[in-house]
Amino acid sequence: MASHVRSLALALSVALVSVAASAADEKPKVPSMQEILDASPKSDWRTLDPDRTLYMQLPAGRVVIELAPTFAPQHAANIRTLAKEGYWDGLFVIRSQDNYVAQWGDAEEDAAKQRSRGSAKTKLPAEFERKAAGVPFVELPDSDGWAPEVGFSDGFPAARDPKSGTAWLAHCYGMVGAGRDVAADSSDGTSLYAVTGQSPRMLDRNITLVGRVVQGIELLSVLPRGTGPLGFYEDPKQYVPITSVKLASTVPEAERAKIELLRTDSKTFATVVESRRNRRDEWYKRPAGHIDLCNVPLPVREAK
Amino acid sequence: MASHVRSLALALSVALVSVAASAADEKPKVPSMQEILDASPKSDWRTLDPDRTLYMQLPAGRVVIELAPTFAPQHAANIRTLAKEGYWDGLFVIRSQDNYVAQWGDAEEDAAKQRSRGSAKTKLPAEFERKAAGVPFVELPDSDGWAPEVGFSDGFPAARDPKSGTAWLAHCYGMVGAGRDVAADSSDGTSLYAVTGQSPRMLDRNITLVGRVVQGIELLSVLPRGTGPLGFYEDPKQYVPITSVKLASTVPEAERAKIELLRTDSKTFATVVESRRNRRDEWYKRPAGHIDLCNVPLPVREAK
C-alpha cells in the first residue's frame, strides 16, 4: 500500500504504467495504455529496417535514429554514406539549447579545415516537403494551427496540405533534422539536431527533417545546456564526444537494438490515440477531447 | 567571418540573438527579437513581487519561481507558508521523467513519517480554474484545440472559455503545479512539479498550477531521468538535494534575483508575438502565420 500511496500521491499522469488496481473503484475500469499495448497482436508492431537505422554511440549510451527516406531521400542516402564511412566518429555534440535542440557535427568553423565528407555529396537539395501522393498517412482526428492536416506516416509525425498536394514531417520531440545555412539547399546531412523541447513547429517546411530518435532521446535531452548564443558550448571541453555513428546494417546482428515500434497504421495505435485524446482513468477529471500531434505517444518496446 | 560561418551554418533559428548584419542582404532587414526588446521602453518591463517569488536552491544553482495567486490563491498562500518555514530545505527532487516533468517534495511514502507541514494547511480545495471576470487576459490571435481562447495573464500562459466564464493556467514549458492524489482536492502544495518537455496541455484543469519557473528551468530540465515508473528515481542516492526553498521577501535584498520580465500586456510583447508568428528573418523561407501558446517566448532580462 505504501508504494501505492506514493505512486498515486505524486503521479501526474500515467504513461506506460498500469493504473494501480486498488485505485480503480469509483469509475468503471478503463484499460491503461499499457493494457492496450499488452493486448495488441504481434502484427501491430514492426521492427526497424537496419539499412535506415543509425546508432549514435555516446559516453552515456546508444541513441537509435530511424531515417525517413520517404520524405528526405537524398539526405537519408547521404547520411547513410556518411555513417558507413565513419564521418561522425570522434566528432561531438556541440550544442544543447534548453527547450529546443541538441546538435552534433563538426565544430570546426573553417570550411577548409573541416572533416572530409568522403564519398558523400557536399550539395543536396532542400527536402522540406514532397508530393503527398503515395505517402502513407493516418490522419489524427484533431487539427492544429500549423497545418491543414496532421497525422502519422509510417511512424513519423507528419502533416499535409490538400490544396498544395504536399506532405512534410513535423518538428515533434525527438525528431532529427539537418542543420543548414541561410540558403535553403545548404544542408548536406553532416550537421544534425534532435528536438529536445516544446515542438518548434515553426521550423516545419523550413528545414529538412531526416528522421526521429526512437530510443535514447534522454541521452541528448539531459546534456548540459551550452552557455553560448543558441546554446552552443563555449568551451570545447564541454563538447560531448561521439564514439561513433553507425548504420545498423553494418553492425553485427547480435549487437543491434532489439526493439519493436507500434505501427501507426494499426488498430492498436488508433486505440492508443483515442485513449489519450480522452483520458478516462480516474485521475483525470476532465478528458480533453483533443490531442496535439506532438503529444501522441509513439510506443516502443523490447522485441518479443 | 569564420564565426559567422559557424553561427549561420549551424543555426536552426535565432533566439535572443541578432541576425548577423552581413547575412541580411537579400531581404529587407527586419528587427530581430533582441532588437525589438532593446528598443522597448523600460515601462514595458516589470520586476517580481518578492512576496510571490520562490528561490529554490539546488547544487547547480537557483531556480526562480513566480507564484500565481490570481489563479491559485490558496495554494500560493500555503506554499508561501511552507517556504517561510523551510519545509523543503533538505528535501529532494525525486522524479525526472523525460519530455514531461521534474518533481520535488517529500520522498517518504509513509504519511506518518512525512515531514510536518508546520503551520501550513494540510487540506486545500482544487484550484483548477476560476471565474474569468477580473482576470487580466491578453488573447493570442491564434487558437488551439485545447481551449476556446488562449493568451497571457500577467506573464502566465492561460486559457479561457467564454461559455463557462472560466479561466485557467496552461501547462506550458516551465509551468509549476501541485502534485495530487486521485482526489481533485488532494494537493496541499508540498509536492511540486515543473514541466520540462512538450506541453502536457491535457493536464489543464485537471491539476492546480501554482506558478512558473522564470529563471533556472535548465537546472531542472537537465536532471538525469529516473528509471522507475513515471521517472521516479529508484535509488535515493539519485535524489537531487534541495538546499532550500525561500520566499524572496525573506531573503536580503542584495541576494535577490535582479531580473525583469517583459509585461505580456505591453506593446513590445505584442510585437514579439507577431514577429514570432511570422518569422521574417531571411533564414525562414515560410513564415508559419501561427504560433502555439506554448511556443511564445516570455522574455526575461537582467534588471537595468
Short mmCIF file of N, CA, C and O in Angstrom, two decimals, chain A residues 2-3 5-6 8-15 17 94-95 97-101 103 109 129 145-146 173 179-182 184 191 193 198-200 202-203 205-207 217-218 221-223 225 229-230 232-233 239 282-286 288 290-292 294-295, chain B residues 2-3 5-6 8-15 17 94-95 97-101 103 109 129 145-146 173 179-182 184 191 193 198-200 202-203 205-207 217-218 221-223 225 229-230 232-233 239 282-286 288 290-292 294-295:
data_model
loop_
_atom_site.label_atom_id
_atom_site.label_comp_id
_atom_site.label_asym_id
_atom_site.label_seq_id
_atom_site.Cartn_x
_atom_site.Cartn_y
_atom_site.Cartn_z
N ALA A 2 1.93 1.17 0.78
CA ALA A 2 2.78 2.36 0.86
C ALA A 2 3.23 2.81 -0.53
O ALA A 2 3.23 3.99 -0.84
N SER A 3 3.57 1.84 -1.35
CA SER A 3 4.05 2.23 -2.68
C SER A 3 2.90 2.79 -3.52
O SER A 3 3.10 3.63 -4.37
N VAL A 5 0.45 4.58 -2.26
CA VAL A 5 0.30 5.95 -1.78
C VAL A 5 1.25 6.86 -2.53
O VAL A 5 0.88 7.89 -3.05
N ARG A 6 2.49 6.41 -2.61
CA ARG A 6 3.45 7.28 -3.27
C ARG A 6 3.17 7.41 -4.76
O ARG A 6 3.18 8.51 -5.29
N LEU A 8 0.54 7.20 -6.35
CA LEU A 8 -0.65 7.99 -6.62
C LEU A 8 -0.49 9.43 -6.16
O LEU A 8 -0.82 10.37 -6.87
N ALA A 9 0.05 9.59 -4.97
CA ALA A 9 0.15 10.94 -4.41
C ALA A 9 0.99 11.83 -5.30
O ALA A 9 0.75 13.02 -5.40
N LEU A 10 1.97 11.24 -5.94
CA LEU A 10 2.90 12.06 -6.69
C LEU A 10 2.69 11.96 -8.19
O LEU A 10 3.28 12.70 -8.94
N ALA A 11 1.84 11.03 -8.58
CA ALA A 11 1.68 10.84 -10.02
C ALA A 11 0.90 12.00 -10.63
O ALA A 11 -0.07 12.46 -10.07
N LEU A 12 1.36 12.45 -11.76
CA LEU A 12 0.62 13.46 -12.51
C LEU A 12 -0.17 12.81 -13.60
O LEU A 12 -1.20 13.27 -14.03
N SER A 13 0.35 11.75 -14.10
CA SER A 13 -0.21 11.14 -15.28
C SER A 13 0.38 9.74 -15.34
O SER A 13 1.38 9.46 -14.72
N VAL A 14 -0.28 8.90 -16.08
CA VAL A 14 0.18 7.52 -16.14
C VAL A 14 0.63 7.21 -17.55
O VAL A 14 -0.16 7.22 -18.48
N ALA A 15 1.91 7.05 -17.71
CA ALA A 15 2.45 6.77 -19.03
C ALA A 15 3.14 5.42 -19.01
O ALA A 15 4.07 5.22 -18.24
N VAL A 17 2.40 2.86 -17.66
CA VAL A 17 2.33 2.19 -16.37
C VAL A 17 0.87 1.92 -16.06
O VAL A 17 0.03 2.78 -16.24
N ILE A 94 27.81 19.55 -30.04
CA ILE A 94 28.43 20.86 -29.79
C ILE A 94 27.42 21.91 -29.35
O ILE A 94 27.78 23.06 -29.11
N ARG A 95 26.16 21.51 -29.25
CA ARG A 95 25.12 22.47 -28.89
C ARG A 95 24.01 21.79 -28.11
O ARG A 95 23.59 20.68 -28.45
N GLN A 97 20.56 23.55 -26.53
CA GLN A 97 19.81 24.75 -26.19
C GLN A 97 18.54 24.35 -25.46
O GLN A 97 17.76 23.53 -25.96
N ASP A 98 18.36 24.91 -24.28
CA ASP A 98 17.23 24.48 -23.46
C ASP A 98 15.90 24.64 -24.18
O ASP A 98 15.65 25.66 -24.83
N ASN A 99 15.07 23.62 -24.02
CA ASN A 99 13.71 23.65 -24.60
C ASN A 99 13.74 23.81 -26.11
O ASN A 99 12.83 24.37 -26.70
N TYR A 100 14.79 23.30 -26.75
CA TYR A 100 14.88 23.45 -28.20
C TYR A 100 15.55 22.25 -28.86
O TYR A 100 14.83 21.32 -29.25
N VAL A 101 16.86 22.27 -28.98
CA VAL A 101 17.54 21.18 -29.69
C VAL A 101 18.92 20.86 -29.12
O VAL A 101 19.54 21.70 -28.46
N GLN A 103 22.53 19.45 -30.93
CA GLN A 103 23.05 19.41 -32.30
C GLN A 103 24.46 18.84 -32.31
O GLN A 103 25.25 19.10 -31.40
N GLU A 109 35.06 25.69 -37.59
CA GLU A 109 34.36 26.77 -38.28
C GLU A 109 34.93 27.01 -39.68
O GLU A 109 34.23 27.48 -40.58
N GLU A 129 9.50 19.44 -48.11
CA GLU A 129 8.20 18.80 -48.30
C GLU A 129 8.25 17.98 -49.57
O GLU A 129 9.22 18.06 -50.32
N GLY A 145 -3.01 24.57 -35.59
CA GLY A 145 -2.90 25.78 -36.38
C GLY A 145 -1.71 25.81 -37.31
O GLY A 145 -1.52 26.77 -38.06
N TRP A 146 -0.91 24.76 -37.30
CA TRP A 146 0.32 24.76 -38.09
C TRP A 146 0.13 24.16 -39.47
O TRP A 146 0.93 24.41 -40.37
N TYR A 173 8.98 16.44 -30.57
CA TYR A 173 10.06 15.98 -29.68
C TYR A 173 10.73 14.73 -30.27
O TYR A 173 10.06 13.78 -30.67
N GLY A 179 20.86 20.54 -40.03
CA GLY A 179 21.16 21.97 -39.90
C GLY A 179 21.56 22.56 -41.24
O GLY A 179 22.17 21.89 -42.07
N ARG A 180 21.18 23.80 -41.44
CA ARG A 180 21.54 24.44 -42.70
C ARG A 180 21.94 25.89 -42.47
O ARG A 180 21.66 26.49 -41.43
N ASP A 181 22.52 26.46 -43.49
CA ASP A 181 22.89 27.88 -43.57
C ASP A 181 21.64 28.67 -44.00
O ASP A 181 20.54 28.12 -44.01
N VAL A 182 21.82 29.90 -44.39
CA VAL A 182 20.68 30.70 -44.82
C VAL A 182 20.05 30.14 -46.10
O VAL A 182 18.82 30.12 -46.25
N ALA A 184 18.38 27.68 -48.57
CA ALA A 184 17.52 26.53 -48.30
C ALA A 184 18.22 25.21 -48.60
O ALA A 184 18.01 24.21 -47.92
N SER A 191 25.61 18.02 -40.28
CA SER A 191 25.25 18.67 -39.02
C SER A 191 23.80 18.33 -38.71
O SER A 191 22.90 18.74 -39.44
N TYR A 193 20.51 17.71 -35.79
CA TYR A 193 19.97 18.14 -34.50
C TYR A 193 18.77 17.27 -34.15
O TYR A 193 18.11 16.69 -35.03
N GLN A 198 9.73 21.75 -26.30
CA GLN A 198 8.44 22.07 -26.91
C GLN A 198 8.57 22.06 -28.43
O GLN A 198 9.49 22.68 -28.99
N SER A 199 7.68 21.38 -29.09
CA SER A 199 7.79 21.18 -30.54
C SER A 199 7.91 22.51 -31.28
O SER A 199 6.99 23.31 -31.25
N PRO A 200 9.02 22.74 -31.98
CA PRO A 200 9.22 24.01 -32.71
C PRO A 200 8.66 23.89 -34.12
O PRO A 200 9.39 23.87 -35.11
N MET A 202 7.30 25.84 -36.01
CA MET A 202 7.57 26.93 -36.96
C MET A 202 8.72 26.55 -37.89
O MET A 202 8.89 27.18 -38.94
N LEU A 203 9.49 25.52 -37.52
CA LEU A 203 10.57 25.07 -38.40
C LEU A 203 10.05 24.17 -39.53
O LEU A 203 10.76 23.94 -40.52
N ARG A 205 8.79 22.73 -42.75
CA ARG A 205 8.91 23.21 -44.14
C ARG A 205 9.93 24.33 -44.29
O ARG A 205 9.95 25.03 -45.30
N ASN A 206 10.75 24.51 -43.25
CA ASN A 206 11.83 25.49 -43.35
C ASN A 206 13.19 24.82 -43.28
O ASN A 206 14.22 25.48 -43.44
N ILE A 207 13.20 23.54 -43.04
CA ILE A 207 14.46 22.81 -42.87
C ILE A 207 14.14 21.34 -43.11
O ILE A 207 12.99 20.92 -42.97
N ILE A 217 16.56 9.22 -26.60
CA ILE A 217 16.49 10.68 -26.67
C ILE A 217 16.92 11.31 -25.34
O ILE A 217 17.48 12.41 -25.31
N GLU A 218 16.68 10.59 -24.24
CA GLU A 218 17.03 11.16 -22.93
C GLU A 218 18.54 11.30 -22.76
O GLU A 218 19.00 12.02 -21.87
N SER A 221 18.64 14.82 -24.29
CA SER A 221 17.84 15.87 -23.65
C SER A 221 18.42 16.31 -22.30
O SER A 221 18.10 17.40 -21.84
N VAL A 222 19.23 15.48 -21.68
CA VAL A 222 19.80 15.86 -20.37
C VAL A 222 21.17 16.52 -20.49
O VAL A 222 21.76 16.91 -19.48
N LEU A 223 21.67 16.66 -21.69
CA LEU A 223 23.01 17.26 -21.82
C LEU A 223 23.00 18.68 -21.26
O LEU A 223 22.06 19.44 -21.47
N ARG A 225 23.17 22.48 -20.80
CA ARG A 225 22.90 23.49 -21.82
C ARG A 225 24.16 24.31 -22.08
O ARG A 225 24.89 24.67 -21.15
N PRO A 229 25.63 31.73 -27.49
CA PRO A 229 24.42 32.00 -28.28
C PRO A 229 23.87 30.71 -28.89
O PRO A 229 24.64 29.84 -29.30
N LEU A 230 22.55 30.58 -28.88
CA LEU A 230 21.87 29.41 -29.43
C LEU A 230 22.21 28.11 -28.71
O LEU A 230 21.96 27.02 -29.23
N PHE A 232 25.19 26.91 -28.00
CA PHE A 232 26.46 26.27 -28.35
C PHE A 232 27.36 26.24 -27.12
O PHE A 232 27.34 27.17 -26.30
N TYR A 233 28.12 25.17 -27.00
CA TYR A 233 29.09 25.10 -25.92
C TYR A 233 30.21 26.08 -26.23
O TYR A 233 30.74 26.11 -27.34
N TYR A 239 32.25 19.88 -25.06
CA TYR A 239 31.70 19.05 -26.13
C TYR A 239 31.48 17.62 -25.64
O TYR A 239 32.27 17.10 -24.87
N GLU A 282 -9.29 7.29 -13.67
CA GLU A 282 -9.99 8.11 -12.69
C GLU A 282 -9.20 9.32 -12.22
O GLU A 282 -9.75 10.25 -11.65
N TRP A 283 -7.90 9.32 -12.48
CA TRP A 283 -7.12 10.51 -12.09
C TRP A 283 -7.61 11.74 -12.85
O TRP A 283 -7.70 12.83 -12.30
N TYR A 284 -7.95 11.55 -14.12
CA TYR A 284 -8.40 12.67 -14.94
C TYR A 284 -9.84 13.03 -14.64
O TYR A 284 -10.72 12.17 -14.67
N LYS A 285 -10.08 14.29 -14.37
CA LYS A 285 -11.43 14.76 -14.06
C LYS A 285 -12.11 15.34 -15.29
O LYS A 285 -13.32 15.47 -15.34
N ARG A 286 -11.30 15.75 -16.25
CA ARG A 286 -11.85 16.40 -17.44
C ARG A 286 -11.06 15.93 -18.66
O ARG A 286 -10.01 16.50 -18.98
N ALA A 288 -9.69 15.80 -22.23
CA ALA A 288 -9.53 16.97 -23.10
C ALA A 288 -10.35 16.88 -24.38
O ALA A 288 -10.74 17.90 -24.95
N HIS A 290 -9.19 16.03 -27.07
CA HIS A 290 -8.27 16.61 -28.06
C HIS A 290 -6.87 16.10 -27.75
O HIS A 290 -6.55 15.78 -26.61
N ILE A 291 -6.07 16.04 -28.80
CA ILE A 291 -4.65 15.81 -28.56
C ILE A 291 -3.86 16.53 -29.65
O ILE A 291 -4.33 16.64 -30.79
N ASP A 292 -2.72 17.05 -29.28
CA ASP A 292 -1.85 17.66 -30.28
C ASP A 292 -0.98 16.57 -30.91
O ASP A 292 -0.59 15.61 -30.24
N CYS A 294 2.05 16.39 -31.43
CA CYS A 294 3.31 16.10 -30.72
C CYS A 294 3.10 15.60 -29.29
O CYS A 294 4.07 15.38 -28.58
N ASN A 295 1.86 15.43 -28.87
CA ASN A 295 1.59 14.80 -27.58
C ASN A 295 1.26 13.31 -27.73
O ASN A 295 1.11 12.62 -26.72
N ALA B 2 34.74 33.82 -39.95
CA ALA B 2 34.68 32.41 -39.55
C ALA B 2 33.56 32.17 -38.54
O ALA B 2 32.84 31.19 -38.63
N SER B 3 33.42 33.10 -37.61
CA SER B 3 32.38 32.89 -36.60
C SER B 3 30.99 33.04 -37.22
O SER B 3 30.05 32.41 -36.79
N VAL B 5 30.27 32.10 -40.28
CA VAL B 5 30.03 30.83 -40.96
C VAL B 5 29.45 29.82 -39.98
O VAL B 5 28.45 29.19 -40.24
N ARG B 6 30.07 29.75 -38.82
CA ARG B 6 29.59 28.76 -37.88
C ARG B 6 28.19 29.09 -37.36
O ARG B 6 27.32 28.24 -37.33
N LEU B 8 25.88 30.71 -38.61
CA LEU B 8 24.84 30.54 -39.62
C LEU B 8 24.71 29.10 -40.06
O LEU B 8 23.63 28.56 -40.17
N ALA B 9 25.84 28.47 -40.29
CA ALA B 9 25.81 27.12 -40.83
C ALA B 9 25.08 26.18 -39.88
O ALA B 9 24.41 25.25 -40.30
N LEU B 10 25.22 26.44 -38.60
CA LEU B 10 24.65 25.51 -37.64
C LEU B 10 23.37 26.01 -37.02
O LEU B 10 22.70 25.30 -36.31
N ALA B 11 23.05 27.26 -37.29
CA ALA B 11 21.88 27.83 -36.64
C ALA B 11 20.61 27.24 -37.22
O ALA B 11 20.47 27.07 -38.42
N LEU B 12 19.67 26.93 -36.35
CA LEU B 12 18.36 26.50 -36.79
C LEU B 12 17.42 27.66 -36.74
O LEU B 12 16.45 27.74 -37.45
N SER B 13 17.66 28.52 -35.84
CA SER B 13 16.72 29.58 -35.54
C SER B 13 17.46 30.59 -34.72
O SER B 13 18.51 30.31 -34.16
N VAL B 14 16.92 31.76 -34.70
CA VAL B 14 17.62 32.82 -33.99
C VAL B 14 16.79 33.24 -32.80
O VAL B 14 15.70 33.78 -32.95
N ALA B 15 17.26 32.94 -31.64
CA ALA B 15 16.52 33.28 -30.43
C ALA B 15 17.39 34.17 -29.57
O ALA B 15 18.48 33.78 -29.17
N VAL B 17 19.20 36.43 -30.28
CA VAL B 17 20.49 36.74 -30.87
C VAL B 17 20.22 37.50 -32.17
O VAL B 17 19.37 37.11 -32.96
N ILE B 94 12.81 14.26 -6.69
CA ILE B 94 12.74 12.80 -6.61
C ILE B 94 12.27 12.16 -7.92
O ILE B 94 12.17 10.96 -8.02
N ARG B 95 11.99 13.00 -8.88
CA ARG B 95 11.45 12.48 -10.15
C ARG B 95 11.92 13.36 -11.30
O ARG B 95 11.89 14.59 -11.21
N GLN B 97 11.07 12.83 -15.38
CA GLN B 97 10.54 11.99 -16.45
C GLN B 97 10.79 12.69 -17.77
O GLN B 97 10.38 13.84 -17.96
N ASP B 98 11.44 11.99 -18.68
CA ASP B 98 11.82 12.63 -19.93
C ASP B 98 10.62 13.19 -20.67
O ASP B 98 9.56 12.57 -20.76
N ASN B 99 10.80 14.39 -21.21
CA ASN B 99 9.77 15.05 -22.01
C ASN B 99 8.48 15.26 -21.22
O ASN B 99 7.39 15.27 -21.78
N TYR B 100 8.62 15.44 -19.89
CA TYR B 100 7.40 15.60 -19.11
C TYR B 100 7.61 16.55 -17.92
O TYR B 100 7.37 17.74 -18.06
N VAL B 101 8.04 16.03 -16.80
CA VAL B 101 8.18 16.88 -15.61
C VAL B 101 9.36 16.47 -14.73
O VAL B 101 9.83 15.33 -14.77
N GLN B 103 9.94 16.68 -10.48
CA GLN B 103 9.05 16.83 -9.32
C GLN B 103 9.85 16.77 -8.04
O GLN B 103 10.82 16.02 -7.93
N GLU B 109 7.17 7.68 1.82
CA GLU B 109 5.88 7.18 1.36
C GLU B 109 4.87 7.06 2.51
O GLU B 109 3.67 7.12 2.30
N GLU B 129 -9.48 25.95 -12.03
CA GLU B 129 -9.90 27.08 -12.85
C GLU B 129 -10.59 28.08 -11.94
O GLU B 129 -10.82 27.82 -10.77
N GLY B 145 -6.50 23.55 -30.05
CA GLY B 145 -7.58 22.60 -29.82
C GLY B 145 -7.87 22.31 -28.37
O GLY B 145 -8.78 21.56 -28.04
N TRP B 146 -7.09 22.93 -27.48
CA TRP B 146 -7.23 22.61 -26.05
C TRP B 146 -8.20 23.53 -25.34
O TRP B 146 -8.70 23.19 -24.26
N TYR B 173 5.85 24.75 -21.05
CA TYR B 173 7.20 24.51 -20.52
C TYR B 173 7.49 25.47 -19.37
O TYR B 173 7.27 26.68 -19.48
N GLY B 179 1.39 18.49 -7.28
CA GLY B 179 1.04 17.08 -7.44
C GLY B 179 -0.13 16.71 -6.54
O GLY B 179 -0.28 17.25 -5.45
N ARG B 180 -0.95 15.83 -7.04
CA ARG B 180 -2.10 15.40 -6.24
C ARG B 180 -2.33 13.91 -6.37
O ARG B 180 -1.82 13.25 -7.27
N ASP B 181 -3.16 13.40 -5.48
CA ASP B 181 -3.63 12.02 -5.48
C ASP B 181 -4.82 11.92 -6.45
O ASP B 181 -5.07 12.86 -7.21
N VAL B 182 -5.55 10.85 -6.39
CA VAL B 182 -6.70 10.72 -7.29
C VAL B 182 -7.78 11.77 -7.00
O VAL B 182 -8.41 12.30 -7.92
N ALA B 184 -9.48 15.20 -6.46
CA ALA B 184 -9.16 16.50 -7.04
C ALA B 184 -8.58 17.46 -5.99
O ALA B 184 -7.71 18.27 -6.30
N SER B 191 4.15 18.89 -2.70
CA SER B 191 4.77 18.16 -3.81
C SER B 191 4.56 18.97 -5.08
O SER B 191 3.43 19.14 -5.53
N TYR B 193 5.82 20.17 -9.16
CA TYR B 193 6.48 19.71 -10.39
C TYR B 193 6.63 20.89 -11.34
O TYR B 193 5.87 21.86 -11.27
N GLN B 198 7.49 18.72 -23.92
CA GLN B 198 6.34 19.11 -24.73
C GLN B 198 5.15 19.41 -23.81
O GLN B 198 4.83 18.64 -22.93
N SER B 199 4.51 20.54 -24.04
CA SER B 199 3.46 21.00 -23.13
C SER B 199 2.36 19.95 -22.95
O SER B 199 1.67 19.60 -23.91
N PRO B 200 2.16 19.47 -21.74
CA PRO B 200 1.14 18.44 -21.48
C PRO B 200 -0.20 19.10 -21.16
O PRO B 200 -0.70 19.04 -20.03
N MET B 202 -3.08 18.34 -21.71
CA MET B 202 -4.19 17.51 -21.24
C MET B 202 -4.33 17.59 -19.73
O MET B 202 -5.36 17.21 -19.17
N LEU B 203 -3.30 18.10 -19.07
CA LEU B 203 -3.38 18.27 -17.61
C LEU B 203 -4.15 19.54 -17.23
O LEU B 203 -4.55 19.70 -16.07
N ARG B 205 -6.72 22.11 -16.20
CA ARG B 205 -7.99 21.95 -15.49
C ARG B 205 -8.14 20.57 -14.84
O ARG B 205 -9.23 20.17 -14.44
N ASN B 206 -7.03 19.83 -14.76
CA ASN B 206 -7.06 18.56 -14.05
C ASN B 206 -6.16 18.59 -12.83
O ASN B 206 -6.11 17.61 -12.06
N ILE B 207 -5.45 19.66 -12.66
CA ILE B 207 -4.49 19.74 -11.55
C ILE B 207 -4.22 21.24 -11.34
O ILE B 207 -4.42 22.04 -12.25
N ILE B 217 15.13 27.16 -15.29
CA ILE B 217 14.45 25.90 -15.65
C ILE B 217 15.45 24.87 -16.14
O ILE B 217 15.27 23.66 -15.96
N GLU B 218 16.56 25.35 -16.75
CA GLU B 218 17.53 24.39 -17.29
C GLU B 218 18.25 23.61 -16.17
O GLU B 218 18.87 22.58 -16.45
N SER B 221 15.61 20.82 -16.11
CA SER B 221 15.39 20.05 -17.34
C SER B 221 16.54 19.12 -17.69
O SER B 221 16.35 18.18 -18.44
N VAL B 222 17.72 19.39 -17.16
CA VAL B 222 18.86 18.51 -17.48
C VAL B 222 19.06 17.41 -16.45
O VAL B 222 19.98 16.59 -16.60
N LEU B 223 18.24 17.36 -15.43
CA LEU B 223 18.45 16.32 -14.41
C LEU B 223 18.34 14.93 -15.03
O LEU B 223 17.47 14.69 -15.88
N ARG B 225 17.25 11.39 -16.03
CA ARG B 225 15.90 10.85 -15.95
C ARG B 225 15.87 9.68 -14.97
O ARG B 225 16.77 8.84 -14.95
N PRO B 229 9.10 3.76 -12.62
CA PRO B 229 7.85 4.19 -13.26
C PRO B 229 7.66 5.69 -13.09
O PRO B 229 7.97 6.25 -12.03
N LEU B 230 7.16 6.35 -14.13
CA LEU B 230 6.89 7.79 -14.12
C LEU B 230 8.14 8.63 -13.93
O LEU B 230 8.05 9.82 -13.61
N PHE B 232 10.43 8.32 -11.60
CA PHE B 232 10.92 8.46 -10.22
C PHE B 232 12.31 7.84 -10.13
O PHE B 232 12.60 6.84 -10.80
N TYR B 233 13.16 8.47 -9.33
CA TYR B 233 14.48 7.87 -9.09
C TYR B 233 14.29 6.62 -8.24
O TYR B 233 13.60 6.64 -7.23
N TYR B 239 18.58 11.03 -5.78
CA TYR B 239 17.81 12.24 -5.46
C TYR B 239 18.70 13.47 -5.57
O TYR B 239 19.87 13.44 -5.21
N GLU B 282 15.76 36.26 -42.73
CA GLU B 282 15.93 35.58 -44.02
C GLU B 282 16.16 34.08 -43.90
O GLU B 282 16.04 33.36 -44.89
N TRP B 283 16.47 33.61 -42.70
CA TRP B 283 16.64 32.16 -42.56
C TRP B 283 15.32 31.44 -42.85
O TRP B 283 15.29 30.39 -43.48
N TYR B 284 14.22 32.05 -42.41
CA TYR B 284 12.91 31.43 -42.60
C TYR B 284 12.42 31.63 -44.01
O TYR B 284 12.37 32.75 -44.51
N LYS B 285 12.04 30.55 -44.66
CA LYS B 285 11.55 30.62 -46.03
C LYS B 285 10.02 30.65 -46.06
O LYS B 285 9.43 31.05 -47.06
N ARG B 286 9.40 30.21 -44.99
CA ARG B 286 7.94 30.12 -44.97
C ARG B 286 7.45 30.49 -43.58
O ARG B 286 7.37 29.64 -42.69
N ALA B 288 5.17 30.87 -40.53
CA ALA B 288 4.06 29.98 -40.20
C ALA B 288 2.71 30.69 -40.19
O ALA B 288 1.68 30.08 -40.44
N HIS B 290 1.33 31.60 -37.61
CA HIS B 290 0.67 30.95 -36.47
C HIS B 290 1.71 30.76 -35.38
O HIS B 290 2.91 30.65 -35.64
N ILE B 291 1.21 30.74 -34.14
CA ILE B 291 2.10 30.30 -33.05
C ILE B 291 1.24 29.62 -32.00
O ILE B 291 0.08 29.98 -31.79
N ASP B 292 1.80 28.60 -31.40
CA ASP B 292 1.11 27.94 -30.30
C ASP B 292 1.39 28.71 -29.02
O ASP B 292 2.49 29.24 -28.83
N CYS B 294 2.30 27.78 -26.22
CA CYS B 294 3.50 27.36 -25.50
C CYS B 294 4.79 27.56 -26.31
O CYS B 294 5.87 27.21 -25.84
N ASN B 295 4.68 28.10 -27.50
CA ASN B 295 5.88 28.47 -28.26
C ASN B 295 6.23 29.95 -28.10
O ASN B 295 7.27 30.39 -28.59
#
